[in-house]
XYZ file of C-alpha atoms in Angstrom:
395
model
C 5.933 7.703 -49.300
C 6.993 7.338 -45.613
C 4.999 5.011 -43.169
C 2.121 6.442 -40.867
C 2.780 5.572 -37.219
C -0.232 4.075 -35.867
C -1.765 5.538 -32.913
C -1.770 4.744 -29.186
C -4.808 4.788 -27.365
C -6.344 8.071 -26.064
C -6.416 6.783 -22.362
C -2.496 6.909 -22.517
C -2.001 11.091 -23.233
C -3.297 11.961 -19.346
C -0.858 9.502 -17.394
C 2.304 9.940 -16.829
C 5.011 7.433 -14.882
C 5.074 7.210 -10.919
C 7.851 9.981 -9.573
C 8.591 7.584 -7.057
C 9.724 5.062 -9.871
C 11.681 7.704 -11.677
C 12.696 8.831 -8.075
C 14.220 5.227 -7.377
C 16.910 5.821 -10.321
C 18.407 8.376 -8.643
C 18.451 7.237 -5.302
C 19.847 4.069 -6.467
C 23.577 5.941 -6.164
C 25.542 4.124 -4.068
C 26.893 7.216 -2.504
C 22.837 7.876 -1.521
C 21.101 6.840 1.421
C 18.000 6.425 -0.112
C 14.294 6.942 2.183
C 12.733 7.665 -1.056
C 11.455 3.668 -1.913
C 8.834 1.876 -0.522
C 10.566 -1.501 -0.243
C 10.467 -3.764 2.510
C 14.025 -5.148 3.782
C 15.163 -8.402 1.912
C 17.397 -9.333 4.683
C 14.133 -10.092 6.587
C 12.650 -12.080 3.781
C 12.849 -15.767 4.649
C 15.010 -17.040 1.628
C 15.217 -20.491 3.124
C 11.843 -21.192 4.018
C 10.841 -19.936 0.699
C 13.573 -22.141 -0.562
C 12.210 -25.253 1.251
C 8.790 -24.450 0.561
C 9.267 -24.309 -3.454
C 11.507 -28.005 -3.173
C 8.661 -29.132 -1.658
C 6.213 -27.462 -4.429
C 8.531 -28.469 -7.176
C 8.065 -31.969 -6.065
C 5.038 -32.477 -7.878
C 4.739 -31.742 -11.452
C 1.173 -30.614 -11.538
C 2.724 -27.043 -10.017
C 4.352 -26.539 -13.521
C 0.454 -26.478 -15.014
C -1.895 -24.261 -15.133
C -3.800 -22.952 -12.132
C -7.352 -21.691 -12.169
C -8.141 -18.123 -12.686
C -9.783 -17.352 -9.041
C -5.951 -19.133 -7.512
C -5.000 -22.330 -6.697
C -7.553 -24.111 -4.328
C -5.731 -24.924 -1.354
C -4.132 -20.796 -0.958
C -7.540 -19.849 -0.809
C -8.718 -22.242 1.130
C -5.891 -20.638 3.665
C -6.898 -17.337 3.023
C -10.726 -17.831 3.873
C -9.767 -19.629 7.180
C -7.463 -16.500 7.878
C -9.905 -13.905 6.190
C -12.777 -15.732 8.414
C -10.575 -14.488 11.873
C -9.597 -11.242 10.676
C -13.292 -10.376 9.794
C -15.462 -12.412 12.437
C -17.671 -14.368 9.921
C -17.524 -16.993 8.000
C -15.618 -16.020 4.673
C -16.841 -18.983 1.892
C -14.088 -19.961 -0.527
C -16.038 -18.269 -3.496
C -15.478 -14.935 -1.777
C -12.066 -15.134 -1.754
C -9.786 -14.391 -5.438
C -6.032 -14.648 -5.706
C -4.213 -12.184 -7.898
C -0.476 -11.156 -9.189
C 0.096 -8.821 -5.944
C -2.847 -6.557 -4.841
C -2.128 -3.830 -7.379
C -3.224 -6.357 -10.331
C -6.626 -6.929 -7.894
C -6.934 -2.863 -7.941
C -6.473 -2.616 -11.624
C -9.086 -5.200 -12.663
C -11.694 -4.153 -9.832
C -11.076 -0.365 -11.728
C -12.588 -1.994 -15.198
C -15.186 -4.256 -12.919
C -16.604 -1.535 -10.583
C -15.832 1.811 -12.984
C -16.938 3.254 -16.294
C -15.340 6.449 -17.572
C -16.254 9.357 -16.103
C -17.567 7.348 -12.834
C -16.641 9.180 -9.518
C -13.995 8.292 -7.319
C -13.102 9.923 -4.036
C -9.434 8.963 -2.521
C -7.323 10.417 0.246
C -5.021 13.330 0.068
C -2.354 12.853 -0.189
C -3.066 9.171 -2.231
C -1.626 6.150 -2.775
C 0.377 6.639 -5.836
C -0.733 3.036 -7.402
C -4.410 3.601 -7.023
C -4.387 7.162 -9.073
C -2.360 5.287 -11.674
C -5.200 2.848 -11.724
C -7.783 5.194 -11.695
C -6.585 7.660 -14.027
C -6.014 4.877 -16.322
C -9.727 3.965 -15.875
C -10.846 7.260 -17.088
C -12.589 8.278 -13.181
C -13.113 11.644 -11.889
C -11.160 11.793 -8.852
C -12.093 13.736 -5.723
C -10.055 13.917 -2.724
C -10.992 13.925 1.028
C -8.120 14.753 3.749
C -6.565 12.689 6.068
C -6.129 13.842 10.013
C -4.001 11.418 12.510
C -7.445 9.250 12.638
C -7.408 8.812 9.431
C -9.829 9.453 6.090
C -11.814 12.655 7.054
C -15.220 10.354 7.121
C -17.387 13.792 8.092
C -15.664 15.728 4.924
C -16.747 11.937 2.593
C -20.545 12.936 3.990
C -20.223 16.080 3.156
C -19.779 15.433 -0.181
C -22.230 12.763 -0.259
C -24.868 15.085 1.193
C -23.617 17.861 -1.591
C -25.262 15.294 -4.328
C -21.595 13.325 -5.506
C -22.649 10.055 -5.847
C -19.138 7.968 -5.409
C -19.174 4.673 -7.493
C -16.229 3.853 -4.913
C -14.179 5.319 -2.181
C -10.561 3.997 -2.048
C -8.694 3.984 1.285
C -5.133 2.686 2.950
C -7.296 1.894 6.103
C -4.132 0.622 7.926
C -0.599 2.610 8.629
C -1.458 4.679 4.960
C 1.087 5.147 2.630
C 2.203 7.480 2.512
C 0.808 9.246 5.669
C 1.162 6.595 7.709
C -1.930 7.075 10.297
C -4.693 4.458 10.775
C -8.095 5.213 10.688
C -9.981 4.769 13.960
C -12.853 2.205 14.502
C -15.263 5.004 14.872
C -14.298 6.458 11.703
C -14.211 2.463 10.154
C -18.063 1.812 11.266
C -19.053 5.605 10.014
C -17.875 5.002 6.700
C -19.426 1.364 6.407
C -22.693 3.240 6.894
C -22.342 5.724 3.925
C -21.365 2.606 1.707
C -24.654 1.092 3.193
C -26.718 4.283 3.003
C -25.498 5.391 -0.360
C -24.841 2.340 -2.256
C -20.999 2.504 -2.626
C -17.942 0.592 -3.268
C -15.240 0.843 -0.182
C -12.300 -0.674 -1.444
C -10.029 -1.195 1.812
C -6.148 -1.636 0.485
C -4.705 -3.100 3.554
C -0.946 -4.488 2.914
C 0.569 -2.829 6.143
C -2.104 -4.283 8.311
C 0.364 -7.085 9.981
C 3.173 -4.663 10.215
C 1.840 -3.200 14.045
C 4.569 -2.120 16.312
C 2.629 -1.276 19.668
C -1.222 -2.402 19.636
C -2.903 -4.698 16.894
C -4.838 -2.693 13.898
C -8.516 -2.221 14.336
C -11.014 -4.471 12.898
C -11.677 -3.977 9.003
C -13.859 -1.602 7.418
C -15.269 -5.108 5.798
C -16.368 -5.961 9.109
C -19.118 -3.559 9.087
C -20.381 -4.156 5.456
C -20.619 -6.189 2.689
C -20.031 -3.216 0.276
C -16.313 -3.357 1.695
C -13.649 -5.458 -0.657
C -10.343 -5.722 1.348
C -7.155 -6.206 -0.401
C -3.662 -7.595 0.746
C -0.852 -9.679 -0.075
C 2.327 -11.413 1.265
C 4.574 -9.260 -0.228
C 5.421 -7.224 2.970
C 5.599 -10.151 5.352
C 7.436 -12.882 2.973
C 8.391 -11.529 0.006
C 7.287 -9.080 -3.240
C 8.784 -11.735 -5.755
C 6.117 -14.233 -4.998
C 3.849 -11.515 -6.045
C 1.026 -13.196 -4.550
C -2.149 -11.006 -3.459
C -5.326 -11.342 -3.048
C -9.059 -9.848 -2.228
C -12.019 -10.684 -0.455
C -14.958 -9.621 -1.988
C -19.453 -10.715 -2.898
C -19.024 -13.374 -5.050
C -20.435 -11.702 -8.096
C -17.426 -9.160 -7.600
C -15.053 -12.217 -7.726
C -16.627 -13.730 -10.939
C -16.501 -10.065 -12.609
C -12.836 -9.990 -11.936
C -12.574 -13.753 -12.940
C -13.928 -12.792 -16.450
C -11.256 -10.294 -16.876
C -8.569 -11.741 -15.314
C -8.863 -14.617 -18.178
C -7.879 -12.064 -20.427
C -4.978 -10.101 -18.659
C -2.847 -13.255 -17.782
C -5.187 -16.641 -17.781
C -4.193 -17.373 -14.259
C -1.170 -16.781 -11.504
C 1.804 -19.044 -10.659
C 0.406 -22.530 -9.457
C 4.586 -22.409 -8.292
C 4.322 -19.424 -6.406
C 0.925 -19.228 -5.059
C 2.092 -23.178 -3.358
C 4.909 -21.523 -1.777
C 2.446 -18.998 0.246
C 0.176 -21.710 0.915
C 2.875 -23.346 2.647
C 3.900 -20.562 4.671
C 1.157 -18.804 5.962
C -0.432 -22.218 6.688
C 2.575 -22.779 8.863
C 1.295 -20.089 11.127
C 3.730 -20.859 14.479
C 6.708 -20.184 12.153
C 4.636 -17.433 10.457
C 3.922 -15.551 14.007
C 7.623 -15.863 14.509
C 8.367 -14.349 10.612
C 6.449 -11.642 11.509
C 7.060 -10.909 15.347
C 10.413 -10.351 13.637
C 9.430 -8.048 11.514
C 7.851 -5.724 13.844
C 10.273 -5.411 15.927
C 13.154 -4.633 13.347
C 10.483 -1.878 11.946
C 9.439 -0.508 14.936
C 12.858 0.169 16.220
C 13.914 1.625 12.935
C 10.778 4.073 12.855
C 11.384 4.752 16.010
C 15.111 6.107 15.572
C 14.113 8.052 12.645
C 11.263 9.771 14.004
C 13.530 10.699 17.270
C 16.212 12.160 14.977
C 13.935 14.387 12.841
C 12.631 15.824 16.019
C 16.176 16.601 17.889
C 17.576 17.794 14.391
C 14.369 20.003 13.266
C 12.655 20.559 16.303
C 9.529 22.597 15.699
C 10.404 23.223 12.314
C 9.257 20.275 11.202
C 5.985 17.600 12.950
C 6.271 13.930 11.653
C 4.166 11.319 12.578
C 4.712 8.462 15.005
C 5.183 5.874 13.461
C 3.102 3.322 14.559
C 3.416 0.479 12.304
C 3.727 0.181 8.675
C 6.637 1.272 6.502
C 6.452 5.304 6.268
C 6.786 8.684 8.250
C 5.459 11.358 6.577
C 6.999 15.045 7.955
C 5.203 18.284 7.204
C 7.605 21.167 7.541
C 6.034 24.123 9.410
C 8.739 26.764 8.251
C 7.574 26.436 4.775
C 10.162 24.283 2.893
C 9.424 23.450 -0.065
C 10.769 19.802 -0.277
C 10.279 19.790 -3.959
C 13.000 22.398 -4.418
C 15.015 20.789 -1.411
C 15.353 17.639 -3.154
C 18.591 18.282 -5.184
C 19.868 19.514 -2.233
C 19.659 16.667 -0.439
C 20.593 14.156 -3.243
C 23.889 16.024 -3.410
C 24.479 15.456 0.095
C 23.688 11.779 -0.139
C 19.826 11.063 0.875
C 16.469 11.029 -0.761
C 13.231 11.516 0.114
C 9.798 11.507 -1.680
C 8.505 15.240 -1.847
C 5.012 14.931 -0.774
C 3.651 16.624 -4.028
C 4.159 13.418 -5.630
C 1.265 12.390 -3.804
C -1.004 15.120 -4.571
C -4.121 14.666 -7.220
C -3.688 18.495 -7.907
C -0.371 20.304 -6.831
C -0.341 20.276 -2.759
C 1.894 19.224 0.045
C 4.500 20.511 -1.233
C 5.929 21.355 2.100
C 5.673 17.493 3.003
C 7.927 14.578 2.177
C 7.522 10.641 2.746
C 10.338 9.016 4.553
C 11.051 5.037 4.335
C 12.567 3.498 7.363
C 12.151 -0.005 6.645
C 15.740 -0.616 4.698
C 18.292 1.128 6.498
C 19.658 0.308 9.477
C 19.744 2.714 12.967
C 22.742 3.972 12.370
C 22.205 5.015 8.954
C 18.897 6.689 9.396
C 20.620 8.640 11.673
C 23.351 9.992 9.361
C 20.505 10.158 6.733
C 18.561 12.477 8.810
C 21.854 14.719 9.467
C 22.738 15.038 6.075
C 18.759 16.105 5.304
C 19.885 19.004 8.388
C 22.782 20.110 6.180
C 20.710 20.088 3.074
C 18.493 22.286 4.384
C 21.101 24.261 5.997
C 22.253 24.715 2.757
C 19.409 26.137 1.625
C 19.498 28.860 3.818
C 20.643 32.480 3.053
């Protein structure tokens, strides 16, 4: 009698993995200029401050134990005193919960804030991670468009005043990925009065939010309500591998997430989570870190978006590129960059198609492009081989 293969759970047969992930193997060629990831440039990570801050850490033996479950004290007592500027009020410590990078703090707010079937509404195109996380949680998802200020707050009303009753509304308030426009303080205030009005979650995923090339980002949505959580990390200004991240949120949010967080992993790295204390508290060298950042970024987005408009002219309207990590490029001619992509991999670049984005089949004439890891001269040979791919295309 042969063995009966237990079952997986029924949660598992409607996800599937990311296409960027699956994306990254490919691109991964060496003989590939690869736009397709969303990584930020490791040559700009500061290995020897990290370096100095872990001897330092490693120095005491009590950062080998355990940490509590909320994060080690004195990173969020850093993180309140910097969450207290960014948001204009005070921010108490019990407000403030430290998690393995913000994507772990989106998964367990999905199982603290969601039960199956509970309504979502997202942007189109989404943040890959956050329909992973929501799938997984078994949501409805409904999507509201994006315009160059951002989530289309009037089209969110619309549906509110239609009867959809959102348990939360999930945006990339700052520099989205992967559309990369910013929402506009108007728009921010507006949708802090629908969470008021209509008793809503806003969960505000903000990692690009330091990464500003011309003008600081607007104030946070969390600035205009307390239904707001905001979400970052450090792994875009210092470095993913700490995989530090945290979110600000009501404290009964915090101890929901406490509760489950004992059960996913106990607690973070006491190791880790010392080594961000120690450099965002240093905050002259941190300006410094991440005055350097900018301007390495900006120039790069700036090359890239100046080549795709001499090379495609008005076949093809990107965005500008004001801070954060992505341009995303709608082609007007109608290329379909899902059928392009081959193309272009044989001519040595990759892209993300923009359909990879999509809750239900769309943008399929759109593709995210990654400027942060190559270097001017190579986005510019990037972009020209994308010109002959395309050129090869045609009949």
């Amino acid at each position: 009698m042969s063995a009966l293969t237990p079952p997986l759970a029924r949660r598992l047969g409607g996800l599937t993995s990311s296409a960027i992930r699956d994306l990254l193997k490919v691109a991964a060629r060496d003989d590939v200029i690869s736009l397709a990831g969303g990584l930020p440039d490791e040559q700009l990570m500061p290995r020897d401050r990290i370096a100095q801050a872990a001897e330092a850490a490693l120095a005491d033996r009590a950062r080998l134990q355990y940490t509590e479950s909320a994060g080690w004290g004195p990173l969020r007592d850093v993180l309140a005193a910097q969450e207290t500027v960014r948001l204009g009020r005070p921010v108490p410590l019990e407000e403030v919960f430290v998690t393995h990078g913000s994507q772990q703090a989106l998964s367990l707010l999905a199982e603290v804030l969601l039960d199956p079937g509970a309504l979502v509404v997202v942007e189109d195109p989404a943040y890959v991670g956050a329909l992973q996380v929501f799938r997984a949680a078994g949501s409805r998802i409904v999507t509201v468009p994006l315009d160059a200020e951002g989530m289309r707050v009037d089209a969110l009303a619309e549906l509110l005043a239609r009867g959809e009753r959102p348990a939360l509304v999930h945006t990339v308030s700052n520099f989205h990925n992967p559309r990369g426009v910013t929402m506009s303080p108007r728009r921010r205030r507006e949708l802090a009065g629908l969470a008021d009005r209509y008793g809503f979650w806003v969960i505000e995923d903000d990692p690009y939010g330091e990464l500003w090339f011309e003008r600081p980002s607007p104030e946070p949505i969390a600035t205009y309500s307390a239904n707001v959580i905001r979400l970052s990390s450090v792994s875009k200004i210092l470095a993913p591998t700490l995989r530090v991240g945290w979110m600000t949120a009501p404290d009964a949010v915090c101890r929901g997430v406490e509760l489950l967080k004992q059960g996913a992993d106990l607690c973070g790295s006491a190791l880790t989570q010392q080594i961000a204390a120690d450099l965002l508290a240093d905050t002259d060298w941190l300006g410094t870190q991440v005055e350097q950042i900018r301007r390495v970024y900006g120039a790069r987005a700036s090359v890239l978006v100046d080549e795709l408009r001499a090379s495609f002219g008005d076949r093809l309207v990107s965005t500008d590129a004001a801070g954060g990590m992505f341009v995303w490029a709608d082609f007007t001619d109608g290329t379909d960059t899902v059928d392009l992509l081959p193309h272009a991999i044989d001519l040595g670049v990759a892209y993300v198609p923009g359909e990879a984005f999509a809750v239900a089949g769309a943008h399929r004439n759109s593709m995210r492009l990654c400027f942060t890891t190559s270097e001017e001269a190579t986005l510019r040979e990037a972009v020209a081989r994308l010109a002959r791919a395309l050129q090869s295309t045609q009949p």
